[in-house]
Coordinates of C-alpha atoms in Angstrom, one line a residue:
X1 CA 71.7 117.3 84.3
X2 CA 69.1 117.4 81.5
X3 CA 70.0 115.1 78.7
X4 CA 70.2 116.0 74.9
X5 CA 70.3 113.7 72.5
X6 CA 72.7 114.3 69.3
X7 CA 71.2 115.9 66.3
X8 CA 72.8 113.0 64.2
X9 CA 74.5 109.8 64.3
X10 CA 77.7 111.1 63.4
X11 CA 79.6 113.8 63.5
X12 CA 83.3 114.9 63.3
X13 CA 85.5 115.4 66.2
X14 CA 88.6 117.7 66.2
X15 CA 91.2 115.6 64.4
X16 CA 88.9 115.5 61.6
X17 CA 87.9 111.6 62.1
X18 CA 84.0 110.0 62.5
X19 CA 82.3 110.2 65.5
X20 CA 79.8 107.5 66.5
X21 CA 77.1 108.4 68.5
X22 CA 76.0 104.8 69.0
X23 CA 71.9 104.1 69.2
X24 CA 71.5 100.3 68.0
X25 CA 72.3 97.4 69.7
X26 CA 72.5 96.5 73.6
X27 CA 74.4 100.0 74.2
X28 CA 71.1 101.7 73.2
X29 CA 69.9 100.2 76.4
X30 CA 73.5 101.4 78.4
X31 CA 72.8 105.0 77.5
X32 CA 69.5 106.1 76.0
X33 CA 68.9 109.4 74.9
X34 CA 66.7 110.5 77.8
X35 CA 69.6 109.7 80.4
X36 CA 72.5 111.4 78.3
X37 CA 75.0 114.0 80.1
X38 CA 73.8 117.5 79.1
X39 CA 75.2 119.2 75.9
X40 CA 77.7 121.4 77.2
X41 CA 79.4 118.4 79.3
X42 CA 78.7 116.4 76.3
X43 CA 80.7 118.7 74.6
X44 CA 83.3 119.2 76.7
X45 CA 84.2 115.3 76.9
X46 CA 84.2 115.2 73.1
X47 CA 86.8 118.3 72.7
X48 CA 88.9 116.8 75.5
X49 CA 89.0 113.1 74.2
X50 CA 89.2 114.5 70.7
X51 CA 92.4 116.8 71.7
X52 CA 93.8 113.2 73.4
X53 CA 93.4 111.4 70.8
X54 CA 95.2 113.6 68.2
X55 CA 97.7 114.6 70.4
X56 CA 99.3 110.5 71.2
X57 CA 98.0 109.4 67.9
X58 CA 95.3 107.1 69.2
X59 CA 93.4 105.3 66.1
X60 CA 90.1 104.6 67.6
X61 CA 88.4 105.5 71.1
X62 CA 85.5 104.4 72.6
X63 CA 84.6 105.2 76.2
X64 CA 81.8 104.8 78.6
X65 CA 80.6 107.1 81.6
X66 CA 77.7 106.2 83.7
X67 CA 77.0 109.1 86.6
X68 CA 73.9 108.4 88.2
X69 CA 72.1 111.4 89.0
X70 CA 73.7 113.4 86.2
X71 CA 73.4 111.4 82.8
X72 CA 75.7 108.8 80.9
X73 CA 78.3 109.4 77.8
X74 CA 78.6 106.2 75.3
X75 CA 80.5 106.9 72.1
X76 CA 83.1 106.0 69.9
X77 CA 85.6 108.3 67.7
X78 CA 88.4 107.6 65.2
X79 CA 88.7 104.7 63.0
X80 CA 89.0 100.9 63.9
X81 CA 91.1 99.9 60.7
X82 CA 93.3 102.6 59.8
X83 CA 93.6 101.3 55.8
X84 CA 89.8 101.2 54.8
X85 CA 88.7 104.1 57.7
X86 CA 86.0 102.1 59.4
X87 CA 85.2 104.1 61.7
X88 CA 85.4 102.7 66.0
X89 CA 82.5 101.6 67.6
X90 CA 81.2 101.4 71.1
X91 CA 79.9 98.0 70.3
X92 CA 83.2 96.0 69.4
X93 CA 84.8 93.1 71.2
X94 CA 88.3 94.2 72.5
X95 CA 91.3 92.3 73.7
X96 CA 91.7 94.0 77.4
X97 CA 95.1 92.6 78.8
X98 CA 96.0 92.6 82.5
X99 CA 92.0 93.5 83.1
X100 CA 92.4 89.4 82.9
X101 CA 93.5 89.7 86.1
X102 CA 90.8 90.8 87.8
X103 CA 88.9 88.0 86.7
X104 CA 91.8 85.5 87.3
X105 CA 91.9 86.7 91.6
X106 CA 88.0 86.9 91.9
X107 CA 88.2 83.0 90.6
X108 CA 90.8 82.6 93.3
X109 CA 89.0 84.3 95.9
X110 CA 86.4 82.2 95.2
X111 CA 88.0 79.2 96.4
X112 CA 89.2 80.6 99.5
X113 CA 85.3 81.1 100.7
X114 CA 85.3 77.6 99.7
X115 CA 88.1 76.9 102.1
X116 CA 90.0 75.1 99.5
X117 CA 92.6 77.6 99.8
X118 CA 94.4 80.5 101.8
X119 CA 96.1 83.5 100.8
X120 CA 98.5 83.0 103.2
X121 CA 99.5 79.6 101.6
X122 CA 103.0 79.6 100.2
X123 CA 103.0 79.0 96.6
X124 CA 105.1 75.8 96.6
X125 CA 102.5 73.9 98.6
X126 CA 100.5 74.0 94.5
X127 CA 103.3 74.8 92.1
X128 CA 106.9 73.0 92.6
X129 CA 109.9 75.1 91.0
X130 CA 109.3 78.3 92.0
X131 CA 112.4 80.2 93.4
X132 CA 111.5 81.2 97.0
X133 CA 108.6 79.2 96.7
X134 CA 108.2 78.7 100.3
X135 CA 107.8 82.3 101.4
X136 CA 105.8 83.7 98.6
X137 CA 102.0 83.3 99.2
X138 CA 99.4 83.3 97.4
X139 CA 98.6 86.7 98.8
X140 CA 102.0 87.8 97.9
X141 CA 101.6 87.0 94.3
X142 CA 97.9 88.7 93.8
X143 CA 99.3 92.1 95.8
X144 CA 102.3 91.9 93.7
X145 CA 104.7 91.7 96.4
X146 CA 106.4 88.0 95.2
X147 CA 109.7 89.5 93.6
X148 CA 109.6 87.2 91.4
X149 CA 111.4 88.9 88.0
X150 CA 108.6 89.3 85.5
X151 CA 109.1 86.9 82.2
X152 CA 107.8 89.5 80.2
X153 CA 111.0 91.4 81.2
X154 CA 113.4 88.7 79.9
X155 CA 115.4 89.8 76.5
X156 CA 114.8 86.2 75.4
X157 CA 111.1 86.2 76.1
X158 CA 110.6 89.6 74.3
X159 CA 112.5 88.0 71.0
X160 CA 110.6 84.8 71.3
X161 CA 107.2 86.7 71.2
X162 CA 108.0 89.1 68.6
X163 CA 109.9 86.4 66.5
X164 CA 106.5 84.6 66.2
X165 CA 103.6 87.1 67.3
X166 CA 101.3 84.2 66.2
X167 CA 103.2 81.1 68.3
X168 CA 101.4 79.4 71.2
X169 CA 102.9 79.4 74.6
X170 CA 102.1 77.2 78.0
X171 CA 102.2 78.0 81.5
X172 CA 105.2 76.4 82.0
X173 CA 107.0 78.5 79.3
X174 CA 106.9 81.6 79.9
X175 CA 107.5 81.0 83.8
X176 CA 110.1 79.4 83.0
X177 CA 112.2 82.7 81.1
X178 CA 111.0 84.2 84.3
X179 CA 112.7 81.8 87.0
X180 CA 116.3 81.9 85.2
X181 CA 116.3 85.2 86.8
X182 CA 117.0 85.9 90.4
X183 CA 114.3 87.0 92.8
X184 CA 114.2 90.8 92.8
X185 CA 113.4 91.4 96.2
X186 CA 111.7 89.6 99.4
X187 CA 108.5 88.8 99.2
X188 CA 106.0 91.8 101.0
X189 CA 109.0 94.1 100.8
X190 CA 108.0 96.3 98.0
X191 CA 105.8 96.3 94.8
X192 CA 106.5 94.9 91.4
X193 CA 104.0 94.5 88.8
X194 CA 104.8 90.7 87.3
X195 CA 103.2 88.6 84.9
X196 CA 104.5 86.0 86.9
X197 CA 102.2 86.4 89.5
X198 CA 98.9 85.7 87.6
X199 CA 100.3 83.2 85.6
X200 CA 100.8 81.2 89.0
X201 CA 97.8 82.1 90.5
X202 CA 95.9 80.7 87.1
X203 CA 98.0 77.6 88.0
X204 CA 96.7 77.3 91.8
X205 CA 92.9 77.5 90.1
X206 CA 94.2 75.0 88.0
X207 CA 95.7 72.3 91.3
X208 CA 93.0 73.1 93.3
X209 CA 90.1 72.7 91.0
X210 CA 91.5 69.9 88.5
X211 CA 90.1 71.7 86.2
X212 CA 91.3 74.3 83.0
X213 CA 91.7 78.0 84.1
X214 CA 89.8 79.3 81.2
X215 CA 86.8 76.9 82.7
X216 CA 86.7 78.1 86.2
X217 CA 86.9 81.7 84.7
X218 CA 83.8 80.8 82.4
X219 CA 81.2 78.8 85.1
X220 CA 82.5 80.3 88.5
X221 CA 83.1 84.2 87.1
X222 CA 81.7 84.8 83.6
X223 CA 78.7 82.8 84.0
X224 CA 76.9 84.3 87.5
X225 CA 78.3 88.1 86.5
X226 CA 76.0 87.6 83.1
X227 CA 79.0 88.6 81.2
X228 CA 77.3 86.8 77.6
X229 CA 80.4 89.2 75.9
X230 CA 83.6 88.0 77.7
X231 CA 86.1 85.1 77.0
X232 CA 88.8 83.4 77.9
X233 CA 90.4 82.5 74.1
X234 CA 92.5 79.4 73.5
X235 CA 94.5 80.6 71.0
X236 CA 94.5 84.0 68.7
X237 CA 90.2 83.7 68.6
X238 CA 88.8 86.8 68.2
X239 CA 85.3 86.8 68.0
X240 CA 83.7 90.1 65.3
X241 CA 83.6 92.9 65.4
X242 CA 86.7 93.9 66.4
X243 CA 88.7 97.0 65.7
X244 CA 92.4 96.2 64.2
X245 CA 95.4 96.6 66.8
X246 CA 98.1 99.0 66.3
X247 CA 101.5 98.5 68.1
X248 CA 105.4 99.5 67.6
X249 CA 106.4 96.3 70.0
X250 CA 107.9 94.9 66.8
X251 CA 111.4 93.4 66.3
X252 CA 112.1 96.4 63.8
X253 CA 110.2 98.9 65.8
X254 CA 107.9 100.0 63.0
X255 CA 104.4 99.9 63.9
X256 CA 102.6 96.7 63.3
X257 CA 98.8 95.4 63.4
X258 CA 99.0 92.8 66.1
X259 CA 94.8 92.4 65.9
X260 CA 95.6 88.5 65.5
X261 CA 99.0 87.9 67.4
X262 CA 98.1 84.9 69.7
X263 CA 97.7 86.2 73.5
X264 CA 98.2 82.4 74.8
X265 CA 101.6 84.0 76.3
X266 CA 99.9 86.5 78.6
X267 CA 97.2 83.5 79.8
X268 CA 95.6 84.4 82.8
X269 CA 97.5 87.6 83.2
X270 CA 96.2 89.2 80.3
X271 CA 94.6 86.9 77.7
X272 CA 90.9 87.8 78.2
X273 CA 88.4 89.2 75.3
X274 CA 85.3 91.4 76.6
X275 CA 83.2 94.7 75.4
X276 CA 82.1 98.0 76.7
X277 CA 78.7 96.7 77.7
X278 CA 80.0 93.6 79.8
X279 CA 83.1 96.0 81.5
X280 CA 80.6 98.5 82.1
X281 CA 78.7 95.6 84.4
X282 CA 82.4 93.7 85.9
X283 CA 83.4 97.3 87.0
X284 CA 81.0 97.3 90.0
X285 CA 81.1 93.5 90.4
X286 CA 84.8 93.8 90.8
X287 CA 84.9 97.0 92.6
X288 CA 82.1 95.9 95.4
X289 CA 82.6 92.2 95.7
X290 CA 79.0 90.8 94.1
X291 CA 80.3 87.4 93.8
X292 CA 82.5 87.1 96.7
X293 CA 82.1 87.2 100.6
X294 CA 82.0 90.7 102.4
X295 CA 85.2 89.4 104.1
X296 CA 87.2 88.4 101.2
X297 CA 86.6 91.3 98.8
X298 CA 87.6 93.3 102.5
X299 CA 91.0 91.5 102.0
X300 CA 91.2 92.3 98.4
X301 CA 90.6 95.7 98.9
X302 CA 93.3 96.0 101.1
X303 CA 94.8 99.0 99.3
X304 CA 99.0 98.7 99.8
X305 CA 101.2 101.5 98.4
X306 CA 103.2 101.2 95.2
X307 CA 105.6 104.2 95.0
X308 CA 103.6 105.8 92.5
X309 CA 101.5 108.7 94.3
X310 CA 97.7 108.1 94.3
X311 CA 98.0 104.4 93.0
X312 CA 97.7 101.4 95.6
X313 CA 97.1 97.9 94.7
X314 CA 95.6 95.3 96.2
X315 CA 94.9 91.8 95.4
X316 CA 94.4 92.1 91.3
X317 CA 93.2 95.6 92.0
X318 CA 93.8 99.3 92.1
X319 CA 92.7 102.5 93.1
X320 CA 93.6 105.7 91.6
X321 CA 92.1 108.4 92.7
X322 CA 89.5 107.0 94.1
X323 CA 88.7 105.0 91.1
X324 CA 89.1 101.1 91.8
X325 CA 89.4 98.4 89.1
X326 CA 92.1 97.5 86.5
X327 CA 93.5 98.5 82.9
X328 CA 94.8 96.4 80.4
X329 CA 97.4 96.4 77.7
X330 CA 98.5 93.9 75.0
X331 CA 100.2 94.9 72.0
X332 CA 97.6 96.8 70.1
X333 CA 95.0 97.2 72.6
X334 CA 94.2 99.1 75.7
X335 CA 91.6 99.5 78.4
X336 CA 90.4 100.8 81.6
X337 CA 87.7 99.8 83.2
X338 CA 87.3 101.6 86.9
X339 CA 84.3 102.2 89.4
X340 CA 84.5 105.4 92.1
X341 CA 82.2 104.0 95.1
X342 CA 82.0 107.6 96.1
X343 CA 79.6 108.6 93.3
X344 CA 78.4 104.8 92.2
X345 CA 80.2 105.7 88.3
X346 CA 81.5 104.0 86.0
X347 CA 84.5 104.6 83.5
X348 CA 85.1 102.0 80.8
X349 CA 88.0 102.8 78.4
X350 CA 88.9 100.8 75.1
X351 CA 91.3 102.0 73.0
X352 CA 93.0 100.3 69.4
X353 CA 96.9 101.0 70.1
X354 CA 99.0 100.7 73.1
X355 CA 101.4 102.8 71.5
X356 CA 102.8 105.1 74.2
X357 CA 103.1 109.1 74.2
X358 CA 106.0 110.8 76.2
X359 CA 106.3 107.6 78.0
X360 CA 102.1 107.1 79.1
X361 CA 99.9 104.8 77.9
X362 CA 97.4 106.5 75.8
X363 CA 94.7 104.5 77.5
X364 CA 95.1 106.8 80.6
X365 CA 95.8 110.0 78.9
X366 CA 91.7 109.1 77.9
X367 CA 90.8 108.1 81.3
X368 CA 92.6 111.0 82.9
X369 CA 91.1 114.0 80.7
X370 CA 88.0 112.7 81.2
X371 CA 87.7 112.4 84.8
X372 CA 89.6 115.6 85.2
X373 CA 86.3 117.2 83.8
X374 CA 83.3 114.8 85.4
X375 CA 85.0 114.1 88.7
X376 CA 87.8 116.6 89.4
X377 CA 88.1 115.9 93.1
X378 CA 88.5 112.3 91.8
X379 CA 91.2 112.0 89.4
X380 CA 92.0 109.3 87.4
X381 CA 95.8 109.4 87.0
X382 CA 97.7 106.3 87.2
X383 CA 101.8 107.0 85.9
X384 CA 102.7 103.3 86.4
X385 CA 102.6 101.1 83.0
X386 CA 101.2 98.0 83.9
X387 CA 101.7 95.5 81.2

């Protein structure tokens, strides 16, 4: 499709807020004028992320779309800090939750085409203390098939975390408000989305390699992908600029800005910092298995069902409609950051609230208007929160 660029840098959108039409910076580069989406798709996208946004109350929303053979869509809409109505921008670091994970099993998978590890190991052979520890594999635990109860789940854990948003957590405990509970299921049985699971598997890295998760993440994942915008934080870091965080996961309820709540809790399940230009290049890493053998990434994309129709998960992966990759959510910040193989694109979502609507995350309300309109045989439409 013929691209057009805009006829200014900002505009308004339909709930009366700034829209950034982004031209500076590296994302100049991700979506110059001359390879733009035409004007009346272009259009279309704005009206339907527009309506999203005003109708779940979503601060701030910048997305990426890269088609090849039809054009790209880079912008940003709404505000990033809701008091002084700075408006979003496609250039800003974000925290992007469980995306962490894919990360996290690519490091793993790593180390098995090293032969250092298999995913058919049982988790107690690394980690001692682990109820059922002798049946749950490694494999188990990135396919989320462990049954291990999910600490994030535990009333304690929840009053801990929003007792002291800003407190520092280990490993050790936050597994351990996890393990008080009883397994939920046998292992491979079913599927259960568990923070548990990654915060082991960070733990494996972590035996195997002698050597801090955060490290391994950096030289063995970060580092070859070129991802100069990605990090693993060691405490509440956040590099600028950043948007501010919205959230209602409050003791009281009221809505809160979380943008510097320390995410040491969510560790290797979810702690991770990145931006739309460095997603927009994990996406196809991730999704076609740049930095791993043709073997392995076969395994990881061993797609397994998880009673949600059209989602399937694999190891620290899922498809959705044909769309494969991960979305994240940490109190005040969502993402989605997908690749459909069919048509080589890329969908990169990053939102400033994970505030839900009706019960969804906003962050795929976004994703899900949008490929309704660029990809409808493709639809991205995901019901399952994954936290």
């Amino acid at each position: 499709m013929a691209a057009t660029p805009a006829t200014t840098a900002t505009a308004v959108d339909l709930a009366g807020a700034a829209v950034r039409d982004k031209t500076a910076g590296h994302d100049q580069n991700d979506c110059p004028p001359d390879k733009r989406l035409g004007r009346g798709l272009t259009a279309r996208l704005d009206k339907a992320i527009a309506g999203v946004r005003k109708e779940a109350g979503i601060p701030g929303v910048a997305v990426g779309l890269w088609m090849p053979g039809k054009g790209c869509y880079v912008r940003a809409t709404g505000v990033a800090d809701k008091h002084t109505r700075q408006p979003m921008s496609t250039d800003f670091y974000s925290r992007i939750g469980s995306e962490t994970k894919t990360f996290t099993v690519t490091a793993l998978l790593e180390l098995v085409d090293d032969g250092k590890i298999g995913l058919d190991d049982p988790i107690a052979r690394y980690v001692h203390g682990v109820p059922n520890g002798h049946r749950i594999t490694l494999r188990h635990l990135a396919e989320m098939r462990s049954g291990l109860y999910p600490y994030t789940d535990d009333k304690d854990f929840v009053h801990d975390l929003l007792s002291d948003p800003n407190r520092s957590f280990t490993p050790h405990e936050v597994l351990a408000y996890g393990f008080k509970h009883h397994n939920t299921f046998k292992p491979g049985t079913k599927f259960q989305y568990s923070n548990s699971n990654l915060v082991l598997l960070g733990k494996v890295i972590e035996k195997v390699t002698g050597r801090r998760a955060a490290d391994v993440i950096n030289e063995r994942v970060l580092h070859p992908a070129h991802l100069d915008h990605t990090l693993f934080p060691d405490g509440a870091e956040f590099p600028e600029p950043h948007a501010h965080g919205y959230t209602n996961q409050s003791l009281s309820g009221r809505v809160a800005d979380s943008t510097d709540w320390n995410p040491s809790w969510a560790w290797t399940a979810g702690a991770m910092i990145s931006n739309m230009h460095d997603l927009r290049r994990w996406a196809k890493v991730v999704a076609t298995g740049t930095l791993l053998s043709p073997e392995t990434q076969k395994q990881r994309l061993k797609m397994l069902p998880t009673g949600y129709p059209g989602t399937n998960y694999g190891l620290g992966i899922f498809s959705s409609g044909g769309w494969i990759g991960h979305n994240g959510s940490i109190p005040g910040y969502e993402s989605v950051t997908v690749y459909l193989p069919s048509k080589k694109a890329t969908l990169v979502v990053l939102i400033n609230t994970d505030i839900t609507h009706e019960g969804q995350e906003p962050s795929s309300l976004v994703a899900r208007a949008i490929t309704e309109i660029v990809t409808p045989d493709n639809t991205y439409d995901r019901p399952l929160p994954l936290r």
